[in-house]
mmCIF file of C-alpha atoms in Angstrom:
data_model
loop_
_atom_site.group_PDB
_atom_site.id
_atom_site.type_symbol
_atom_site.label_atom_id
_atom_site.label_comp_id
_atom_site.label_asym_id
_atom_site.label_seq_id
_atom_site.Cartn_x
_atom_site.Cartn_y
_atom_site.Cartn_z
ATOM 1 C CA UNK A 1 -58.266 50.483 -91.890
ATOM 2 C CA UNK A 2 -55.989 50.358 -94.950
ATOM 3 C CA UNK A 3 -53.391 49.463 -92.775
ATOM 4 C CA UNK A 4 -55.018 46.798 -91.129
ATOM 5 C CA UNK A 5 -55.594 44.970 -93.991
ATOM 6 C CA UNK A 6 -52.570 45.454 -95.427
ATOM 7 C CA UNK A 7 -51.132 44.127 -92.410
ATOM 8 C CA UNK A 8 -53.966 41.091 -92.148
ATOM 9 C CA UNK A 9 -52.959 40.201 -95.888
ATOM 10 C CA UNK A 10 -49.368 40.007 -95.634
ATOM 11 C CA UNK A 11 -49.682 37.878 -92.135
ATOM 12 C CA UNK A 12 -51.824 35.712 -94.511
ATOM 13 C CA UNK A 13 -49.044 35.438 -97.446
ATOM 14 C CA UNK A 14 -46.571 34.966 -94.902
ATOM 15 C CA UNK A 15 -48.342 31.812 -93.107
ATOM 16 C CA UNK A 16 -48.999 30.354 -96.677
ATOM 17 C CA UNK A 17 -45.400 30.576 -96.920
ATOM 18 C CA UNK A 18 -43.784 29.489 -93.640
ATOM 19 C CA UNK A 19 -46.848 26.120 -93.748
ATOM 20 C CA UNK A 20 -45.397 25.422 -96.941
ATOM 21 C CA UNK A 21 -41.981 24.849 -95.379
ATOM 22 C CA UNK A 22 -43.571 23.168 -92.644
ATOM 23 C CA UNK A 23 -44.952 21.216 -95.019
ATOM 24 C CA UNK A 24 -41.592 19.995 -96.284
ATOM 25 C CA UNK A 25 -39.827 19.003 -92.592
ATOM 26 C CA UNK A 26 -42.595 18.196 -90.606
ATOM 27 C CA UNK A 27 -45.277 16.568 -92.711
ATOM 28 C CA UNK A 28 -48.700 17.864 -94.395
ATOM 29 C CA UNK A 29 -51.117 16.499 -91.347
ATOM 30 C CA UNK A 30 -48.520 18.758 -89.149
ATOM 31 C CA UNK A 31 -49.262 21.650 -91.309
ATOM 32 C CA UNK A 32 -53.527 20.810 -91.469
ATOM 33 C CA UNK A 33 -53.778 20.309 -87.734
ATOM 34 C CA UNK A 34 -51.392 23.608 -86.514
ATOM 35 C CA UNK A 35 -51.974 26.135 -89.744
ATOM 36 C CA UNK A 36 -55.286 25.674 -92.103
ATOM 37 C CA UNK A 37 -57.628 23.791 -89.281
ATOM 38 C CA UNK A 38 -56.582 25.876 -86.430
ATOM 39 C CA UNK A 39 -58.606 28.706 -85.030
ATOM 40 C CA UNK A 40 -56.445 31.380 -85.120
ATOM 41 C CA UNK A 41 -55.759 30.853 -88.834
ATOM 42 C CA UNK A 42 -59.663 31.321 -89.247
ATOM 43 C CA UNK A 43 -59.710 34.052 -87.640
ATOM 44 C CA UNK A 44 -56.985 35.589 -89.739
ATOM 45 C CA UNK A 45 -58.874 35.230 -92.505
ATOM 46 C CA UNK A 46 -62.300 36.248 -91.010
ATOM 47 C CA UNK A 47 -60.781 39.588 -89.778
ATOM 48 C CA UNK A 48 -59.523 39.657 -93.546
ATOM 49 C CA UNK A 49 -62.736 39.041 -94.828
ATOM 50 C CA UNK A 50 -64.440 41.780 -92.183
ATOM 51 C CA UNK A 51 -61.155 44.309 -93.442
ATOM 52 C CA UNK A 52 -62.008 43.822 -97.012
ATOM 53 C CA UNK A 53 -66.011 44.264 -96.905
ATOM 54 C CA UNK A 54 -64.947 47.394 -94.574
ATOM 55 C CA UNK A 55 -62.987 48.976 -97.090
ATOM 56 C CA UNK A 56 -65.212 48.183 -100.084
ATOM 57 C CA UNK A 57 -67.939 49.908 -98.278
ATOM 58 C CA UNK A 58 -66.589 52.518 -96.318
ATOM 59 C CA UNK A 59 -63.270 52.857 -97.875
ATOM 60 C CA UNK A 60 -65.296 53.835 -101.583
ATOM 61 C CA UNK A 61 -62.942 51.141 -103.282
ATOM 62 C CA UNK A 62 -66.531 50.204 -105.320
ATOM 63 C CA UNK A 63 -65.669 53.479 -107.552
ATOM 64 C CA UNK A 64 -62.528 51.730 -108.414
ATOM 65 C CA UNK A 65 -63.173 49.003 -110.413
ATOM 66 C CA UNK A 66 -59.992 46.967 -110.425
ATOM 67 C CA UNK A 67 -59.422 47.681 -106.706
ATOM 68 C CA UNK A 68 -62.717 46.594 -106.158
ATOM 69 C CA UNK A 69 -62.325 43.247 -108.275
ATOM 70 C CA UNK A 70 -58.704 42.853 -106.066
ATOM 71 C CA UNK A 71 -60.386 43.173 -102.732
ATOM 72 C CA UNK A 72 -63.809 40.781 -103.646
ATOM 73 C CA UNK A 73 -61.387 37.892 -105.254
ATOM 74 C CA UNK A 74 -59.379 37.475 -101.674
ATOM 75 C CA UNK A 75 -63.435 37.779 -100.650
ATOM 76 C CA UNK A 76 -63.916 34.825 -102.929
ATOM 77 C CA UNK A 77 -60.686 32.688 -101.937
ATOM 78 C CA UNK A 78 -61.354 33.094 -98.471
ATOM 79 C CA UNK A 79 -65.301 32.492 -98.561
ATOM 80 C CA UNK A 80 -63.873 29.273 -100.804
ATOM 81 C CA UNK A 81 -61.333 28.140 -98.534
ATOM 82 C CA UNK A 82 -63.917 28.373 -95.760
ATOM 83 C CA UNK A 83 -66.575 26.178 -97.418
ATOM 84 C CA UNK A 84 -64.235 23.692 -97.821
ATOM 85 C CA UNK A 85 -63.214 23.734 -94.451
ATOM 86 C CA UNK A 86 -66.894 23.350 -93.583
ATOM 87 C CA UNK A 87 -68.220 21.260 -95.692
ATOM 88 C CA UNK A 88 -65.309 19.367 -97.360
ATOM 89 C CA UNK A 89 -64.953 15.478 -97.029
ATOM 90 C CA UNK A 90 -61.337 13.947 -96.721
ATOM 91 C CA UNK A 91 -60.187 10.632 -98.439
ATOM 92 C CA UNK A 92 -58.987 8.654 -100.704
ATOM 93 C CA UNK A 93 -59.566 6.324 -104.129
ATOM 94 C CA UNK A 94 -58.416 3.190 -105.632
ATOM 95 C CA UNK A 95 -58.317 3.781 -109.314
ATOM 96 C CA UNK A 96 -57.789 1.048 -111.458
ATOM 97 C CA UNK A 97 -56.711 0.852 -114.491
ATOM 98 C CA UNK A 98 -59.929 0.622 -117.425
ATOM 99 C CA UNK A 99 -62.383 0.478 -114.461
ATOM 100 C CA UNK A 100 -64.702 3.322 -113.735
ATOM 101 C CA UNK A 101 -64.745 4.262 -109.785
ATOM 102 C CA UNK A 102 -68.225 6.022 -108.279
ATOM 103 C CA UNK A 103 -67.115 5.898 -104.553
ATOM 104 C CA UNK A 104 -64.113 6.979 -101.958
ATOM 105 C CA UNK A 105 -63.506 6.137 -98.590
ATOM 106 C CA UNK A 106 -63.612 8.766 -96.245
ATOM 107 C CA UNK A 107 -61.434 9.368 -93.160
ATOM 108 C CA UNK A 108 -63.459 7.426 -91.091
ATOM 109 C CA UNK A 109 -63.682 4.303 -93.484
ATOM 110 C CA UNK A 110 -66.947 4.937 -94.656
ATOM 111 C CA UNK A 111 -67.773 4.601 -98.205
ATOM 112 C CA UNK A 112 -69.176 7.697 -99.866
ATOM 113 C CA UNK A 113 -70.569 7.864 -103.179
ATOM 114 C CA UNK A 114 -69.629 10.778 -105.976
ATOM 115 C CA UNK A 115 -71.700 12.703 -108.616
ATOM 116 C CA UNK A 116 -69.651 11.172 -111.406
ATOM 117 C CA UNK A 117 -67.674 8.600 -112.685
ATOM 118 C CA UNK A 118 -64.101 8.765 -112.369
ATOM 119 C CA UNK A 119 -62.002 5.933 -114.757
ATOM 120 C CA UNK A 120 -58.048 5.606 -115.474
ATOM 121 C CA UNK A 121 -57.526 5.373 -119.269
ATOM 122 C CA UNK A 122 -53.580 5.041 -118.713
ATOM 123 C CA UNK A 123 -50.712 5.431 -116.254
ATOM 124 C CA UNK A 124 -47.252 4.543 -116.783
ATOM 125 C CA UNK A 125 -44.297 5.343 -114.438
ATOM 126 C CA UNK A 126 -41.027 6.279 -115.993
ATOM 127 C CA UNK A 127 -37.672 6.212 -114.242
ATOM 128 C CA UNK A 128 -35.047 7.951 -114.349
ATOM 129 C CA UNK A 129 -32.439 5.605 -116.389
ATOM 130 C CA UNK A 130 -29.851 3.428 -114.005
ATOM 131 C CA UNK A 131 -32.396 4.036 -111.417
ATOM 132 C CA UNK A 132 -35.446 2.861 -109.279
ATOM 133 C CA UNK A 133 -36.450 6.557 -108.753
ATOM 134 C CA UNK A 134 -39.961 7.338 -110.320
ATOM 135 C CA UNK A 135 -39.780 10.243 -112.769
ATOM 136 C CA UNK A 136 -43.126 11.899 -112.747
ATOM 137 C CA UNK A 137 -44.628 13.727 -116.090
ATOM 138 C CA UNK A 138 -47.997 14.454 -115.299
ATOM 139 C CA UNK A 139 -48.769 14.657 -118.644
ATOM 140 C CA UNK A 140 -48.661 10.969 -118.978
ATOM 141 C CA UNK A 141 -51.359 10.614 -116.233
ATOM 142 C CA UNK A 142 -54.558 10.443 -118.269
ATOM 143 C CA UNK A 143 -57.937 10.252 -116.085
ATOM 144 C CA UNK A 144 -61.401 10.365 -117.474
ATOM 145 C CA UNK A 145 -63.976 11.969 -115.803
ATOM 146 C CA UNK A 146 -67.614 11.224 -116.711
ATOM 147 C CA UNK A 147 -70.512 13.601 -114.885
#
């Protein structure tokens, strides 16, 4: 079993990796709807999930400590990755500048409310000089966020 989840993990690591280049030529809704919302992907991680609880239990890694606190923090990332999955809301904000915002529109167009305030205290975009191209410092991006 050892072997298995060795194997499971670096599958995992290495589809992180290739969606991330993906990412870069074909586009980040490319990357959603073939890698992170497709089934086998969750499966990947469920047998993942199944391989680490296996070799927690069975395996005695509980007597190790830091083993142990390896194998339940992918347990963590994975049961975190799949909440959002399942229960996470797409969208997206218009934040103006010295106004607080209390609602996004989702992917369908509906308007949902948050638990807290969101409110831009400053933006400014710098360029880089001679040019038109933004030059980002996110530093300089200053957001407020009251609960």
């Amino acid at each position: 079993m050892k072997h298995i989840s060795i194997i499971l993990y670096t599958m995992i690591v290495a589809t992180l990796a290739g969606a991330t280049l993906l990412g870069r030529v074909y586009g980040t809704t490319f990357v959603e709807n073939e890698v992170y919302h497709a089934v086998w992907f969750f499966l990947l991680g469920l047998f993942a999930s199944i391989a680490a609880i296996f070799m927690l239990i069975k395996g005695k890694i509980w007597k190790m400590p830091y083993t142990a606190l390896l194998h339940l923090s992918f347990l963590v990332i994975l049961a975190g990755a799949a909440t959002t999955y399942f229960t996470g809301t797409k969208g997206h904000m218009h934040i103006l500048p010295e106004k607080a915002a209390r609602y996004f529109i989702d992917t369908e167009g509906g308007e949902r409310q948050l638990p807290f305030t969101m409110q831009l205290d400053s933006f400014v975009v710098k360029y880089y000089s001679g040019t038109n191209v933004p030059w980002y410092q996110y530093k300089d991006w200053v957001t407020t966020i009251q609960i």
